[in-house]
PDB file of C-alpha atoms and ligand atoms in Angstrom:
ATOM      1  CA  MET A   1      18.129  -9.683   7.013  1.00 45.00           C
ATOM      2  CA  LEU A   2      20.500  -6.816   6.408  1.00 48.00           C
ATOM      3  CA  TYR A   3      21.737  -4.773   9.329  1.00 52.00           C
ATOM      4  CA  TYR A   4      22.930  -1.641   7.636  1.00 58.00           C
ATOM      5  CA  ARG A   5      21.064   1.257   6.142  1.00 66.00           C
ATOM      6  CA  ILE A   6      20.594   1.144   2.379  1.00 72.00           C
ATOM      7  CA  PRO A   7      20.134   4.487   0.618  1.00 76.00           C
ATOM      8  CA  MET A   8      16.558   4.841  -0.548  1.00 87.00           C
ATOM      9  CA  GLN A   9      15.642   6.692  -3.671  1.00 93.00           C
ATOM     10  CA  ILE A  10      13.610   9.695  -2.537  1.00 96.00           C
ATOM     11  CA  ILE A  11      11.812  11.787  -5.135  1.00 97.00           C
ATOM     12  CA  VAL A  12      10.245  15.060  -4.050  1.00 97.00           C
ATOM     13  CA  ALA A  13       7.486  16.089  -6.422  1.00 98.00           C
ATOM     14  CA  ARG A  14       6.314  19.675  -6.934  1.00 96.00           C
ATOM     15  CA  ASN A  15       2.829  18.899  -5.691  1.00 98.00           C
ATOM     16  CA  TYR A  16       0.278  16.111  -5.306  1.00 98.00           C
ATOM     17  CA  GLU A  17      -0.573  16.049  -9.018  1.00 98.00           C
ATOM     18  CA  SER A  18       3.058  15.578  -9.945  1.00 98.00           C
ATOM     19  CA  LEU A  19       3.548  12.920  -7.222  1.00 98.00           C
ATOM     20  CA  SER A  20       0.578  11.016  -8.645  1.00 98.00           C
ATOM     21  CA  GLN A  21       1.864  11.269 -12.202  1.00 98.00           C
ATOM     22  CA  LYS A  22       5.336  10.087 -11.201  1.00 98.00           C
ATOM     23  CA  ALA A  23       3.854   7.150  -9.282  1.00 98.00           C
ATOM     24  CA  ALA A  24       1.707   6.121 -12.267  1.00 98.00           C
ATOM     25  CA  ASP A  25       4.712   6.427 -14.610  1.00 98.00           C
ATOM     26  CA  PHE A  26       6.759   4.271 -12.236  1.00 98.00           C
ATOM     27  CA  VAL A  27       4.108   1.538 -12.305  1.00 98.00           C
ATOM     28  CA  VAL A  28       3.671   1.723 -16.082  1.00 98.00           C
ATOM     29  CA  SER A  29       7.447   1.444 -16.620  1.00 98.00           C
ATOM     30  CA  ALA A  30       7.500  -1.656 -14.429  1.00 98.00           C
ATOM     31  CA  ILE A  31       4.658  -3.205 -16.467  1.00 98.00           C
ATOM     32  CA  LEU A  32       6.430  -2.391 -19.739  1.00 98.00           C
ATOM     33  CA  LEU A  33       9.493  -4.240 -18.456  1.00 98.00           C
ATOM     34  CA  LYS A  34       7.430  -7.168 -17.165  1.00 98.00           C
ATOM     35  CA  PRO A  35       3.905  -7.407 -18.604  1.00 98.00           C
ATOM     36  CA  SER A  36       2.923 -10.081 -16.058  1.00 98.00           C
ATOM     37  CA  LEU A  37       3.929  -7.851 -13.123  1.00 98.00           C
ATOM     38  CA  VAL A  38       2.567  -8.791  -9.683  1.00 98.00           C
ATOM     39  CA  LEU A  39       1.466  -5.722  -7.738  1.00 98.00           C
ATOM     40  CA  ALA A  40       0.426  -5.127  -4.135  1.00 98.00           C
ATOM     41  CA  LEU A  41      -2.043  -2.257  -4.064  1.00 98.00           C
ATOM     42  CA  PRO A  42      -2.707   0.382  -1.395  1.00 98.00           C
ATOM     43  CA  THR A  43      -5.866   2.295  -0.541  1.00 97.00           C
ATOM     44  CA  GLY A  44      -6.418   5.600   1.293  1.00 96.00           C
ATOM     45  CA  SER A  45      -6.434   9.172   0.014  1.00 96.00           C
ATOM     46  CA  THR A  46      -2.815   9.269  -1.142  1.00 98.00           C
ATOM     47  CA  PRO A  47      -2.894   6.811  -4.082  1.00 98.00           C
ATOM     48  CA  LEU A  48      -6.158   8.167  -5.564  1.00 98.00           C
ATOM     49  CA  GLY A  49      -4.282  10.444  -7.970  1.00 98.00           C
ATOM     50  CA  MET A  50      -1.995   7.590  -9.066  1.00 98.00           C
ATOM     51  CA  TYR A  51      -5.021   5.418  -9.865  1.00 98.00           C
ATOM     52  CA  LYS A  52      -6.576   8.295 -11.826  1.00 98.00           C
ATOM     53  CA  PHE A  53      -3.427   8.612 -13.960  1.00 98.00           C
ATOM     54  CA  LEU A  54      -3.137   4.829 -14.415  1.00 98.00           C
ATOM     55  CA  VAL A  55      -6.708   4.707 -15.755  1.00 98.00           C
ATOM     56  CA  GLU A  56      -5.941   7.671 -18.004  1.00 98.00           C
ATOM     57  CA  LEU A  57      -2.783   6.004 -19.364  1.00 98.00           C
ATOM     58  CA  TYR A  58      -4.757   2.805 -19.947  1.00 98.00           C
ATOM     59  CA  ASN A  59      -7.433   4.740 -21.869  1.00 98.00           C
ATOM     60  CA  ARG A  60      -4.668   6.288 -23.986  1.00 98.00           C
ATOM     61  CA  LYS A  61      -3.385   2.749 -24.683  1.00 98.00           C
ATOM     62  CA  LYS A  62      -0.054   3.413 -22.981  1.00 97.00           C
ATOM     63  CA  VAL A  63      -0.359   0.376 -20.718  1.00 98.00           C
ATOM     64  CA  ASP A  64      -1.922  -3.068 -20.839  1.00 98.00           C
ATOM     65  CA  PHE A  65      -3.025  -4.788 -17.633  1.00 98.00           C
ATOM     66  CA  SER A  66      -4.161  -8.031 -19.282  1.00 98.00           C
ATOM     67  CA  GLN A  67      -1.344 -10.071 -17.735  1.00 98.00           C
ATOM     68  CA  VAL A  68      -0.847  -8.045 -14.554  1.00 98.00           C
ATOM     69  CA  LYS A  69      -1.776  -9.662 -11.249  1.00 98.00           C
ATOM     70  CA  VAL A  70      -2.829  -7.700  -8.203  1.00 98.00           C
ATOM     71  CA  PHE A  71      -3.201  -8.302  -4.470  1.00 98.00           C
ATOM     72  CA  ASP A  72      -4.558  -5.725  -2.066  1.00 98.00           C
ATOM     73  CA  LEU A  73      -2.512  -4.917   1.008  1.00 98.00           C
ATOM     74  CA  ASP A  74      -5.316  -4.923   3.521  1.00 97.00           C
ATOM     75  CA  GLU A  75      -9.020  -4.866   4.304  1.00 97.00           C
ATOM     76  CA  TYR A  76     -11.236  -3.991   7.248  1.00 97.00           C
ATOM     77  CA  CYS A  77     -12.684  -6.980   9.048  1.00 97.00           C
ATOM     78  CA  GLY A  78     -16.453  -7.098   9.035  1.00 96.00           C
ATOM     79  CA  LEU A  79     -17.157  -5.040   5.907  1.00 96.00           C
ATOM     80  CA  THR A  80     -18.663  -6.687   2.844  1.00 96.00           C
ATOM     81  CA  PRO A  81     -16.947  -6.012  -0.506  1.00 96.00           C
ATOM     82  CA  GLU A  82     -20.030  -3.918  -1.405  1.00 96.00           C
ATOM     83  CA  HIS A  83     -19.671  -1.652   1.645  1.00 96.00           C
ATOM     84  CA  SER A  84     -18.706   1.811   0.416  1.00 96.00           C
ATOM     85  CA  GLN A  85     -15.787   1.998   2.895  1.00 96.00           C
ATOM     86  CA  SER A  86     -14.399  -1.456   2.196  1.00 97.00           C
ATOM     87  CA  TYR A  87     -11.094  -1.489   0.383  1.00 97.00           C
ATOM     88  CA  ALA A  88     -12.500  -3.954  -2.147  1.00 98.00           C
ATOM     89  CA  PHE A  89     -15.110  -1.323  -3.071  1.00 98.00           C
ATOM     90  CA  TYR A  90     -12.480   1.437  -3.196  1.00 98.00           C
ATOM     91  CA  LEU A  91     -10.165  -0.558  -5.465  1.00 98.00           C
ATOM     92  CA  ARG A  92     -12.934  -1.719  -7.797  1.00 98.00           C
ATOM     93  CA  HIS A  93     -14.384   1.773  -8.040  1.00 98.00           C
ATOM     94  CA  ASN A  94     -11.113   3.692  -8.480  1.00 98.00           C
ATOM     95  CA  PHE A  95      -9.072   1.261 -10.505  1.00 98.00           C
ATOM     96  CA  LEU A  96      -9.871  -2.414 -11.045  1.00 98.00           C
ATOM     97  CA  SER A  97     -13.134  -1.980 -12.941  1.00 98.00           C
ATOM     98  CA  GLN A  98     -11.658   0.684 -15.202  1.00 98.00           C
ATOM     99  CA  VAL A  99      -8.739  -1.226 -16.716  1.00 98.00           C
ATOM    100  CA  ASN A 100      -8.382  -4.589 -18.459  1.00 98.00           C
ATOM    101  CA  LEU A 101      -7.267  -6.635 -15.459  1.00 98.00           C
ATOM    102  CA  LYS A 102      -8.561 -10.189 -15.666  1.00 98.00           C
ATOM    103  CA  LYS A 103     -10.884 -11.279 -12.883  1.00 97.00           C
ATOM    104  CA  GLU A 104      -8.728 -14.324 -12.111  1.00 98.00           C
ATOM    105  CA  ASN A 105      -5.717 -12.044 -11.627  1.00 98.00           C
ATOM    106  CA  ILE A 106      -7.367  -9.957  -8.903  1.00 98.00           C
ATOM    107  CA  HIS A 107      -6.785 -11.216  -5.349  1.00 98.00           C
ATOM    108  CA  LEU A 108      -8.545  -9.217  -2.674  1.00 97.00           C
ATOM    109  CA  GLN A 109      -8.353  -9.794   1.057  1.00 96.00           C
ATOM    110  CA  ASP A 110     -11.542 -11.199   2.576  1.00 96.00           C
ATOM    111  CA  GLY A 111     -12.891  -8.782   5.186  1.00 96.00           C
ATOM    112  CA  LEU A 112     -15.548 -11.343   6.087  1.00 96.00           C
ATOM    113  CA  LEU A 113     -13.054 -14.052   6.995  1.00 95.00           C
ATOM    114  CA  ASP A 114     -13.866 -16.051  10.089  1.00 92.00           C
ATOM    115  CA  VAL A 115     -11.319 -14.624  12.549  1.00 86.00           C
ATOM    116  CA  SER A 116     -11.092 -18.006  14.315  1.00 89.00           C
ATOM    117  CA  GLN A 117      -9.812 -19.434  10.994  1.00 92.00           C
ATOM    118  CA  ALA A 118      -7.377 -16.557  10.413  1.00 92.00           C
ATOM    119  CA  SER A 119      -4.224 -18.652  10.383  1.00 93.00           C
ATOM    120  CA  GLN A 120      -5.599 -20.930   7.635  1.00 95.00           C
ATOM    121  CA  TYR A 121      -6.732 -17.870   5.663  1.00 96.00           C
ATOM    122  CA  SER A 122      -3.305 -16.240   6.025  1.00 95.00           C
ATOM    123  CA  LYS A 123      -1.519 -19.368   4.897  1.00 96.00           C
ATOM    124  CA  GLN A 124      -3.664 -19.535   1.770  1.00 97.00           C
ATOM    125  CA  PHE A 125      -3.183 -15.851   0.959  1.00 97.00           C
ATOM    126  CA  GLU A 126       0.595 -16.173   1.288  1.00 98.00           C
ATOM    127  CA  GLU A 127       0.547 -19.346  -0.832  1.00 98.00           C
ATOM    128  CA  THR A 128      -1.388 -17.594  -3.582  1.00 98.00           C
ATOM    129  CA  ILE A 129       1.294 -14.892  -3.636  1.00 98.00           C
ATOM    130  CA  GLU A 130       3.996 -17.568  -3.858  1.00 98.00           C
ATOM    131  CA  GLU A 131       2.156 -19.428  -6.641  1.00 98.00           C
ATOM    132  CA  VAL A 132       2.344 -16.374  -8.902  1.00 98.00           C
ATOM    133  CA  GLY A 133       6.054 -15.981  -8.173  1.00 98.00           C
ATOM    134  CA  GLY A 134       5.913 -13.361  -5.386  1.00 98.00           C
ATOM    135  CA  ILE A 135       5.180  -9.655  -5.443  1.00 98.00           C
ATOM    136  CA  ASP A 136       7.247  -7.647  -7.902  1.00 98.00           C
ATOM    137  CA  LEU A 137       6.172  -4.219  -6.767  1.00 98.00           C
ATOM    138  CA  ALA A 138       4.441  -3.348  -3.498  1.00 98.00           C
ATOM    139  CA  ILE A 139       2.936   0.134  -3.555  1.00 98.00           C
ATOM    140  CA  LEU A 140       2.418   1.585  -0.086  1.00 98.00           C
ATOM    141  CA  GLY A 141       0.913   4.554   1.669  1.00 98.00           C
ATOM    142  CA  ILE A 142       1.950   5.373   5.231  1.00 98.00           C
ATOM    143  CA  GLY A 143      -0.118   6.125   8.319  1.00 97.00           C
ATOM    144  CA  ARG A 144       0.755   8.957  10.731  1.00 96.00           C
ATOM    145  CA  ASN A 145       1.856   6.233  13.136  1.00 96.00           C
ATOM    146  CA  GLY A 146       4.183   4.751  10.521  1.00 98.00           C
ATOM    147  CA  HIS A 147       1.958   1.839   9.566  1.00 98.00           C
ATOM    148  CA  ILE A 148       2.367   0.247   6.154  1.00 98.00           C
ATOM    149  CA  GLY A 149      -0.620  -1.785   5.043  1.00 98.00           C
ATOM    150  CA  PHE A 150      -2.320  -2.116   8.417  1.00 98.00           C
ATOM    151  CA  ASN A 151       0.897  -3.180  10.140  1.00 98.00           C
ATOM    152  CA  GLU A 152       0.511  -1.078  13.239  1.00 98.00           C
ATOM    153  CA  PRO A 153       3.406  -0.164  15.590  1.00 98.00           C
ATOM    154  CA  GLY A 154       4.782  -3.304  17.239  1.00 98.00           C
ATOM    155  CA  SER A 155       4.333  -5.445  14.103  1.00 98.00           C
ATOM    156  CA  LYS A 156       7.162  -7.935  13.772  1.00 97.00           C
ATOM    157  CA  VAL A 157       9.631  -7.690  10.917  1.00 97.00           C
ATOM    158  CA  ASP A 158       8.856 -11.239   9.786  1.00 97.00           C
ATOM    159  CA  SER A 159       5.066 -10.974  10.196  1.00 97.00           C
ATOM    160  CA  LEU A 160       2.960 -12.401   7.387  1.00 97.00           C
ATOM    161  CA  THR A 161      -0.666 -11.852   6.371  1.00 97.00           C
ATOM    162  CA  ARG A 162      -2.806 -11.808   9.506  1.00 97.00           C
ATOM    163  CA  VAL A 163      -5.656 -10.218  11.425  1.00 96.00           C
ATOM    164  CA  ILE A 164      -4.602  -7.201  13.475  1.00 97.00           C
ATOM    165  CA  ASP A 165      -6.199  -4.833  16.000  1.00 97.00           C
ATOM    166  CA  LEU A 166      -6.209  -1.318  14.624  1.00 97.00           C
ATOM    167  CA  ASP A 167      -4.309   1.372  16.503  1.00 94.00           C
ATOM    168  CA  ASP A 168      -6.280   4.235  18.115  1.00 95.00           C
ATOM    169  CA  LYS A 169      -4.511   6.738  15.836  1.00 92.00           C
ATOM    170  CA  THR A 170      -5.575   4.750  12.752  1.00 94.00           C
ATOM    171  CA  ILE A 171      -9.182   4.521  13.966  1.00 96.00           C
ATOM    172  CA  GLN A 172      -9.154   8.265  14.594  1.00 95.00           C
ATOM    173  CA  ASP A 173      -7.587   9.100  11.200  1.00 93.00           C
ATOM    174  CA  ASN A 174      -9.888   6.801   9.256  1.00 94.00           C
ATOM    175  CA  SER A 175     -13.032   7.992  11.036  1.00 95.00           C
ATOM    176  CA  ARG A 176     -13.174  10.802   8.458  1.00 94.00           C
ATOM    177  CA  PHE A 177     -14.515   8.252   5.965  1.00 93.00           C
ATOM    178  CA  PHE A 178     -17.292   7.053   8.286  1.00 95.00           C
ATOM    179  CA  GLU A 179     -20.316   8.899   9.702  1.00 94.00           C
ATOM    180  CA  ASN A 180     -19.240   8.155  13.229  1.00 94.00           C
ATOM    181  CA  ILE A 181     -15.993   6.961  14.813  1.00 96.00           C
ATOM    182  CA  SER A 182     -17.896   4.040  16.373  1.00 96.00           C
ATOM    183  CA  GLU A 183     -18.496   2.692  12.845  1.00 95.00           C
ATOM    184  CA  VAL A 184     -14.764   2.303  12.091  1.00 96.00           C
ATOM    185  CA  PRO A 185     -13.894  -1.424  12.245  1.00 97.00           C
ATOM    186  CA  ARG A 186     -11.531  -2.293  15.087  1.00 97.00           C
ATOM    187  CA  LYS A 187      -9.808  -5.142  13.248  1.00 97.00           C
ATOM    188  CA  ALA A 188      -8.333  -5.580   9.797  1.00 97.00           C
ATOM    189  CA  VAL A 189      -6.560  -8.212   7.760  1.00 97.00           C
ATOM    190  CA  THR A 190      -3.231  -7.100   6.344  1.00 98.00           C
ATOM    191  CA  MET A 191      -0.203  -8.394   4.492  1.00 98.00           C
ATOM    192  CA  GLY A 192       2.614  -8.571   7.039  1.00 98.00           C
ATOM    193  CA  ILE A 193       5.832  -6.590   7.176  1.00 98.00           C
ATOM    194  CA  GLY A 194       7.584  -9.790   6.054  1.00 98.00           C
ATOM    195  CA  THR A 195       5.193 -10.136   3.094  1.00 98.00           C
ATOM    196  CA  ILE A 196       5.981  -6.564   2.059  1.00 98.00           C
ATOM    197  CA  LEU A 197       9.750  -6.968   2.545  1.00 98.00           C
ATOM    198  CA  ASN A 198       9.679 -10.067   0.336  1.00 98.00           C
ATOM    199  CA  SER A 199       8.597  -7.891  -2.617  1.00 98.00           C
ATOM    200  CA  GLN A 200      11.233  -7.252  -5.258  1.00 98.00           C
ATOM    201  CA  LYS A 201      10.570  -3.511  -5.228  1.00 98.00           C
ATOM    202  CA  ILE A 202       8.686  -1.130  -2.996  1.00 98.00           C
ATOM    203  CA  LEU A 203       7.158   2.220  -3.899  1.00 98.00           C
ATOM    204  CA  LEU A 204       5.943   4.362  -1.001  1.00 98.00           C
ATOM    205  CA  LEU A 205       3.839   7.480  -1.500  1.00 98.00           C
ATOM    206  CA  ALA A 206       3.152  10.236   1.025  1.00 98.00           C
ATOM    207  CA  ALA A 207       1.605  13.672   0.689  1.00 98.00           C
ATOM    208  CA  GLY A 208       0.761  16.506   3.036  1.00 98.00           C
ATOM    209  CA  LYS A 209       2.190  18.222   6.121  1.00 98.00           C
ATOM    210  CA  ASN A 210       0.585  15.697   8.469  1.00 97.00           C
ATOM    211  CA  LYS A 211       2.956  13.031   7.084  1.00 98.00           C
ATOM    212  CA  ALA A 212       6.159  15.114   7.399  1.00 98.00           C
ATOM    213  CA  GLU A 213       7.025  13.916  10.905  1.00 98.00           C
ATOM    214  CA  VAL A 214       6.488  10.222  10.216  1.00 98.00           C
ATOM    215  CA  ILE A 215       8.391  10.453   6.929  1.00 98.00           C
ATOM    216  CA  ASN A 216      11.322  11.947   8.786  1.00 97.00           C
ATOM    217  CA  SER A 217      11.280   9.277  11.509  1.00 97.00           C
ATOM    218  CA  SER A 218      10.741   6.425   9.021  1.00 97.00           C
ATOM    219  CA  MET A 219      13.440   7.444   6.575  1.00 96.00           C
ATOM    220  CA  GLU A 220      16.036   9.115   8.788  1.00 94.00           C
ATOM    221  CA  GLY A 221      15.322   7.786  12.275  1.00 95.00           C
ATOM    222  CA  PRO A 222      16.322   4.465  13.826  1.00 95.00           C
ATOM    223  CA  VAL A 223      14.857   1.228  12.496  1.00 96.00           C
ATOM    224  CA  THR A 224      12.301   0.238  15.110  1.00 97.00           C
ATOM    225  CA  VAL A 225       9.064  -1.743  15.320  1.00 97.00           C
ATOM    226  CA  ARG A 226       7.550   1.378  16.903  1.00 97.00           C
ATOM    227  CA  VAL A 227       7.655   2.975  13.415  1.00 98.00           C
ATOM    228  CA  PRO A 228       6.864   0.081  11.058  1.00 98.00           C
ATOM    229  CA  ALA A 229       7.870   1.945   7.864  1.00 98.00           C
ATOM    230  CA  SER A 230      11.397   2.443   9.248  1.00 97.00           C
ATOM    231  CA  ILE A 231      12.155  -1.187   8.355  1.00 97.00           C
ATOM    232  CA  LEU A 232      12.060  -0.131   4.693  1.00 97.00           C
ATOM    233  CA  GLN A 233      15.539   1.322   5.302  1.00 95.00           C
ATOM    234  CA  ARG A 234      16.739  -2.294   5.115  1.00 94.00           C
ATOM    235  CA  HIS A 235      15.064  -3.208   1.830  1.00 96.00           C
ATOM    236  CA  PRO A 236      17.398  -2.943  -1.156  1.00 95.00           C
ATOM    237  CA  ALA A 237      14.962  -1.450  -3.682  1.00 96.00           C
ATOM    238  CA  VAL A 238      12.721   1.227  -2.206  1.00 97.00           C
ATOM    239  CA  THR A 239      11.553   4.355  -3.995  1.00 97.00           C
ATOM    240  CA  ILE A 240       9.711   7.026  -2.046  1.00 98.00           C
ATOM    241  CA  ILE A 241       7.704   9.705  -3.832  1.00 98.00           C
ATOM    242  CA  LEU A 242       6.711  12.657  -1.654  1.00 98.00           C
ATOM    243  CA  ASP A 243       5.173  16.040  -2.181  1.00 98.00           C
ATOM    244  CA  GLN A 244       7.047  19.014  -0.748  1.00 97.00           C
ATOM    245  CA  ASP A 245       4.939  19.095   2.416  1.00 98.00           C
ATOM    246  CA  ALA A 246       5.580  15.445   3.270  1.00 98.00           C
ATOM    247  CA  ALA A 247       9.309  15.981   2.575  1.00 97.00           C
ATOM    248  CA  SER A 248       9.527  19.163   4.632  1.00 97.00           C
ATOM    249  CA  GLN A 249      11.203  17.564   7.688  1.00 97.00           C
ATOM    250  CA  LEU A 250      13.738  15.474   5.749  1.00 95.00           C
ATOM    251  CA  LYS A 251      17.365  16.514   5.948  1.00 88.00           C
ATOM    252  CA  ARG A 252      18.380  14.549   2.876  1.00 70.00           C
ATOM    253  CA  LYS A 253      16.357  15.365  -0.211  1.00 55.00           C
ATOM    254  CA  GLU A 254      16.711  13.576  -3.582  1.00 52.00           C
TER     255      GLU A 254
HETATM  256  P1  PGA B   1      -3.945   8.049   3.575  1.00 83.41           P
HETATM  257  O1  PGA B   1      -3.689   6.689   4.345  1.00 83.41           O
HETATM  258  O2  PGA B   1      -3.374   7.903   2.217  1.00 83.41           O
HETATM  259  O3  PGA B   1      -5.460   8.171   3.549  1.00 83.41           O
HETATM  260  O4  PGA B   1      -3.293   9.126   4.377  1.00 83.41           O
HETATM  261  C1  PGA B   1      -2.438   6.103   4.274  1.00 83.41           C
HETATM  262  C2  PGA B   1      -2.378   4.896   5.177  1.00 83.41           C
HETATM  263  O5  PGA B   1      -2.984   4.919   6.257  1.00 83.41           O
HETATM  264  O6  PGA B   1      -1.694   3.933   4.817  1.00 83.41           O
END
């Protein structure tokens, strides 16, 4: 573990469209350099535009996913992969089913895992990542509480894939996707902070005014488990793509 702050590459895009395009270009460049790239994939509103551009670039034959391997960062516990709010459904619908990824190269977290067997499940998930040589590029969103994946505040720096209780702020924020806040799952399975930090490269995306404060505290504040994304200051290869609203409280830009 490194104990000094490493400068992160911060790119401020004109708007959400441009952020999404830059993120897709970043991923495509990485695949061109390494066709068998191993990706960790995020969900949420922020990466939707990136997925749209990736599908578009695939349709224009600018990128080939036939050797790419993917893992999803997280999943709600208790939702089937067919549930419209499960992350498996989101990823299949917005990305996986629209490009030429091979079925055997898609590794999705199991929201229906038996929580009493979580440690065995976690071990297997981590081993599968190791078997393919580790994650080359982890793409992340960020919650208003600084979570990355579903690593809520308090998550340990060396945490691995595990079941976690969702934070009240996360339940509140994600209730917009459900009919009623009571329907939002209270637990999730997520790659750990340690799993994410073990990735060769990290790409974090954030858009909108409601992310400005957490972007400022994550990128320019102290490294603390209270703001999980702040630990990214200690990873040697992090790129952050923001829109102007999300960047509005940063002192250092580009
Ligand atoms: P959002 O979620 O993109 O929907 O804001 C990000 C996250 O919670 O990681």
